[in-house]
Amino acid sequence: MSGVWVFKNGVIRLIENPQAQSNQEGEGSPGSSLGRRKVLVHMATGEAVSSYSCLEEILKGLGWERYYGGDPELFQFHKQSSIDLISLPRDFSKFNSIYMYDIVVKNPSIFHVKDM
């Protein structure tokens, strides 16, 4: 994972492309390139995960189950054989690289994150 971790107002977050973030805030030089969008890729098929239904199908095949006991604002999965829990925002448009890397860490050799 590359980028800069920023602590602001009690919250820590990863800025993957600090130059692009500066441009969006009006601090960068005009004409600088913006950061690339990242996608979660299922390595077995080589296809990008484009929806939660697609992701759920893959995760179920790996032994993950939907978890309904948590926050209703989150889409969650757990595995009976581990203590891991994958928590994702219910709105897929908010699915970003932080959630993607969480899935990659919990499913080594199954997914990877790629720049588009």
PDB file of C-alpha atoms in Angstrom:
ATOM      1  CA  MET A   1       0.000   0.000   0.000  1.00  0.00           C
ATOM      2  CA  SER A   2       1.498   3.325  -0.956  1.00  0.00           C
ATOM      3  CA  GLY A   3       0.490   6.800   0.039  1.00  0.00           C
ATOM      4  CA  VAL A   4       0.518   9.032   3.068  1.00  0.00           C
ATOM      5  CA  TRP A   5      -1.333   8.431   6.336  1.00  0.00           C
ATOM      6  CA  VAL A   6      -2.942  11.659   7.591  1.00  0.00           C
ATOM      7  CA  PHE A   7      -4.292  12.212  11.100  1.00  0.00           C
ATOM      8  CA  LYS A   8      -6.908  14.985  11.118  1.00  0.00           C
ATOM      9  CA  ASN A   9      -9.733  15.734  13.587  1.00  0.00           C
ATOM     10  CA  GLY A  10      -9.154  12.472  15.459  1.00  0.00           C
ATOM     11  CA  VAL A  11      -9.411  10.327  12.304  1.00  0.00           C
ATOM     12  CA  ILE A  12      -6.559   8.611  10.477  1.00  0.00           C
ATOM     13  CA  ARG A  13      -6.887   7.950   6.756  1.00  0.00           C
ATOM     14  CA  LEU A  14      -4.717   6.946   3.832  1.00  0.00           C
ATOM     15  CA  ILE A  15      -4.264   9.417   1.007  1.00  0.00           C
ATOM     16  CA  GLU A  16      -3.125   7.209  -1.870  1.00  0.00           C
ATOM     17  CA  ASN A  17      -1.982  10.042  -4.103  1.00  0.00           C
ATOM     18  CA  PRO A  18      -1.097  13.096  -2.007  1.00  0.00           C
ATOM     19  CA  GLN A  19      -0.524  15.231  -5.125  1.00  0.00           C
ATOM     20  CA  ALA A  20      -4.028  14.476  -6.416  1.00  0.00           C
ATOM     21  CA  GLN A  21      -5.491  15.244  -2.983  1.00  0.00           C
ATOM     22  CA  SER A  22      -3.707  18.607  -3.007  1.00  0.00           C
ATOM     23  CA  ASN A  23      -5.108  19.345  -6.473  1.00  0.00           C
ATOM     24  CA  GLN A  24      -8.628  18.581  -5.303  1.00  0.00           C
ATOM     25  CA  GLU A  25      -8.174  20.965  -2.382  1.00  0.00           C
ATOM     26  CA  GLY A  26      -6.850  23.701  -4.668  1.00  0.00           C
ATOM     27  CA  GLU A  27      -3.279  23.571  -3.382  1.00  0.00           C
ATOM     28  CA  GLY A  28      -1.603  21.782  -6.302  1.00  0.00           C
ATOM     29  CA  SER A  29      -0.333  23.119  -9.572  1.00  0.00           C
ATOM     30  CA  PRO A  30      -2.858  23.311 -12.417  1.00  0.00           C
ATOM     31  CA  GLY A  31      -2.635  20.546 -14.981  1.00  0.00           C
ATOM     32  CA  SER A  32      -1.208  17.906 -12.634  1.00  0.00           C
ATOM     33  CA  SER A  33      -2.511  14.386 -13.221  1.00  0.00           C
ATOM     34  CA  LEU A  34      -5.044  12.970 -10.798  1.00  0.00           C
ATOM     35  CA  GLY A  35      -4.687   9.576  -9.111  1.00  0.00           C
ATOM     36  CA  ARG A  36      -5.906   6.422 -10.772  1.00  0.00           C
ATOM     37  CA  ARG A  37      -8.982   4.555  -9.625  1.00  0.00           C
ATOM     38  CA  LYS A  38      -8.276   1.201  -7.992  1.00  0.00           C
ATOM     39  CA  VAL A  39     -10.228  -2.008  -8.533  1.00  0.00           C
ATOM     40  CA  LEU A  40     -10.342  -5.311  -6.693  1.00  0.00           C
ATOM     41  CA  VAL A  41      -9.462  -8.150  -9.072  1.00  0.00           C
ATOM     42  CA  HIS A  42     -10.341 -11.818  -8.533  1.00  0.00           C
ATOM     43  CA  MET A  43      -7.103 -13.538  -9.564  1.00  0.00           C
ATOM     44  CA  ALA A  44      -8.668 -16.847 -10.685  1.00  0.00           C
ATOM     45  CA  THR A  45     -10.837 -15.141 -13.323  1.00  0.00           C
ATOM     46  CA  GLY A  46      -8.868 -11.927 -13.839  1.00  0.00           C
ATOM     47  CA  GLU A  47     -12.102  -9.943 -13.591  1.00  0.00           C
ATOM     48  CA  ALA A  48     -12.648  -6.800 -11.539  1.00  0.00           C
ATOM     49  CA  VAL A  49     -15.249  -6.961  -8.781  1.00  0.00           C
ATOM     50  CA  SER A  50     -17.996  -4.653 -10.031  1.00  0.00           C
ATOM     51  CA  SER A  51     -20.711  -5.179  -7.410  1.00  0.00           C
ATOM     52  CA  TYR A  52     -21.346  -6.615  -3.984  1.00  0.00           C
ATOM     53  CA  SER A  53     -23.351  -9.473  -5.488  1.00  0.00           C
ATOM     54  CA  CYS A  54     -20.286 -10.469  -7.543  1.00  0.00           C
ATOM     55  CA  LEU A  55     -18.044 -10.173  -4.453  1.00  0.00           C
ATOM     56  CA  GLU A  56     -20.509 -12.118  -2.292  1.00  0.00           C
ATOM     57  CA  GLU A  57     -20.566 -14.997  -4.784  1.00  0.00           C
ATOM     58  CA  ILE A  58     -16.755 -15.255  -4.724  1.00  0.00           C
ATOM     59  CA  LEU A  59     -16.538 -14.940  -0.935  1.00  0.00           C
ATOM     60  CA  LYS A  60     -19.201 -17.613  -0.397  1.00  0.00           C
ATOM     61  CA  GLY A  61     -17.116 -19.977  -2.528  1.00  0.00           C
ATOM     62  CA  LEU A  62     -14.202 -19.312  -0.164  1.00  0.00           C
ATOM     63  CA  GLY A  63     -16.219 -20.148   2.952  1.00  0.00           C
ATOM     64  CA  TRP A  64     -17.306 -16.641   3.941  1.00  0.00           C
ATOM     65  CA  GLU A  65     -20.896 -16.090   5.104  1.00  0.00           C
ATOM     66  CA  ARG A  66     -23.016 -12.966   5.418  1.00  0.00           C
ATOM     67  CA  TYR A  67     -23.032 -11.619   8.961  1.00  0.00           C
ATOM     68  CA  TYR A  68     -26.246  -9.885  10.002  1.00  0.00           C
ATOM     69  CA  GLY A  69     -25.505  -9.254  13.687  1.00  0.00           C
ATOM     70  CA  GLY A  70     -23.600  -6.008  13.262  1.00  0.00           C
ATOM     71  CA  ASP A  71     -24.194  -2.457  12.129  1.00  0.00           C
ATOM     72  CA  PRO A  72     -27.095  -2.225   9.631  1.00  0.00           C
ATOM     73  CA  GLU A  73     -25.120   0.413   7.697  1.00  0.00           C
ATOM     74  CA  LEU A  74     -22.473  -2.194   6.859  1.00  0.00           C
ATOM     75  CA  PHE A  75     -22.352  -5.183   4.536  1.00  0.00           C
ATOM     76  CA  GLN A  76     -20.432  -7.808   6.561  1.00  0.00           C
ATOM     77  CA  PHE A  77     -18.954 -11.285   6.072  1.00  0.00           C
ATOM     78  CA  HIS A  78     -17.411 -13.705   8.549  1.00  0.00           C
ATOM     79  CA  LYS A  79     -15.730 -17.090   8.316  1.00  0.00           C
ATOM     80  CA  GLN A  80     -16.623 -19.871  10.762  1.00  0.00           C
ATOM     81  CA  SER A  81     -12.994 -21.036  10.854  1.00  0.00           C
ATOM     82  CA  SER A  82     -11.541 -17.662  11.895  1.00  0.00           C
ATOM     83  CA  ILE A  83     -12.206 -14.511  13.881  1.00  0.00           C
ATOM     84  CA  ASP A  84     -11.955 -12.329  10.768  1.00  0.00           C
ATOM     85  CA  LEU A  85     -14.800 -10.027   9.818  1.00  0.00           C
ATOM     86  CA  ILE A  86     -14.994  -8.104   6.544  1.00  0.00           C
ATOM     87  CA  SER A  87     -17.012  -4.902   6.944  1.00  0.00           C
ATOM     88  CA  LEU A  88     -17.925  -2.875   3.859  1.00  0.00           C
ATOM     89  CA  PRO A  89     -20.020   0.251   3.364  1.00  0.00           C
ATOM     90  CA  ARG A  90     -23.531  -0.642   2.214  1.00  0.00           C
ATOM     91  CA  ASP A  91     -23.170   1.790  -0.707  1.00  0.00           C
ATOM     92  CA  PHE A  92     -20.836   0.205  -3.311  1.00  0.00           C
ATOM     93  CA  SER A  93     -19.809   3.668  -4.560  1.00  0.00           C
ATOM     94  CA  LYS A  94     -17.992   4.112  -1.217  1.00  0.00           C
ATOM     95  CA  PHE A  95     -16.071   0.842  -1.686  1.00  0.00           C
ATOM     96  CA  ASN A  96     -12.485   2.114  -1.876  1.00  0.00           C
ATOM     97  CA  SER A  97      -8.948   0.747  -1.682  1.00  0.00           C
ATOM     98  CA  ILE A  98      -8.929   0.516   2.123  1.00  0.00           C
ATOM     99  CA  TYR A  99     -11.757  -2.043   1.972  1.00  0.00           C
ATOM    100  CA  MET A 100     -10.122  -3.735  -1.017  1.00  0.00           C
ATOM    101  CA  TYR A 101      -6.831  -4.221   0.828  1.00  0.00           C
ATOM    102  CA  ASP A 102      -8.726  -5.582   3.855  1.00  0.00           C
ATOM    103  CA  ILE A 103     -10.210  -8.261   1.585  1.00  0.00           C
ATOM    104  CA  VAL A 104      -6.792  -8.994   0.032  1.00  0.00           C
ATOM    105  CA  VAL A 105      -5.157  -9.441   3.453  1.00  0.00           C
ATOM    106  CA  LYS A 106      -7.909 -11.799   4.623  1.00  0.00           C
ATOM    107  CA  ASN A 107      -7.855 -13.794   1.349  1.00  0.00           C
ATOM    108  CA  PRO A 108      -4.216 -14.110   0.268  1.00  0.00           C
ATOM    109  CA  SER A 109      -3.609 -15.313  -3.302  1.00  0.00           C
ATOM    110  CA  ILE A 110      -7.288 -14.848  -4.204  1.00  0.00           C
ATOM    111  CA  PHE A 111      -7.573 -11.102  -4.844  1.00  0.00           C
ATOM    112  CA  HIS A 112      -5.288  -8.209  -5.682  1.00  0.00           C
ATOM    113  CA  VAL A 113      -5.785  -4.458  -6.083  1.00  0.00           C
ATOM    114  CA  LYS A 114      -4.971  -2.932  -9.443  1.00  0.00           C
ATOM    115  CA  ASP A 115      -4.856   0.617 -10.840  1.00  0.00           C
ATOM    116  CA  MET A 116      -7.296   1.295 -13.651  1.00  0.00           C
TER     117      MET A 116
END
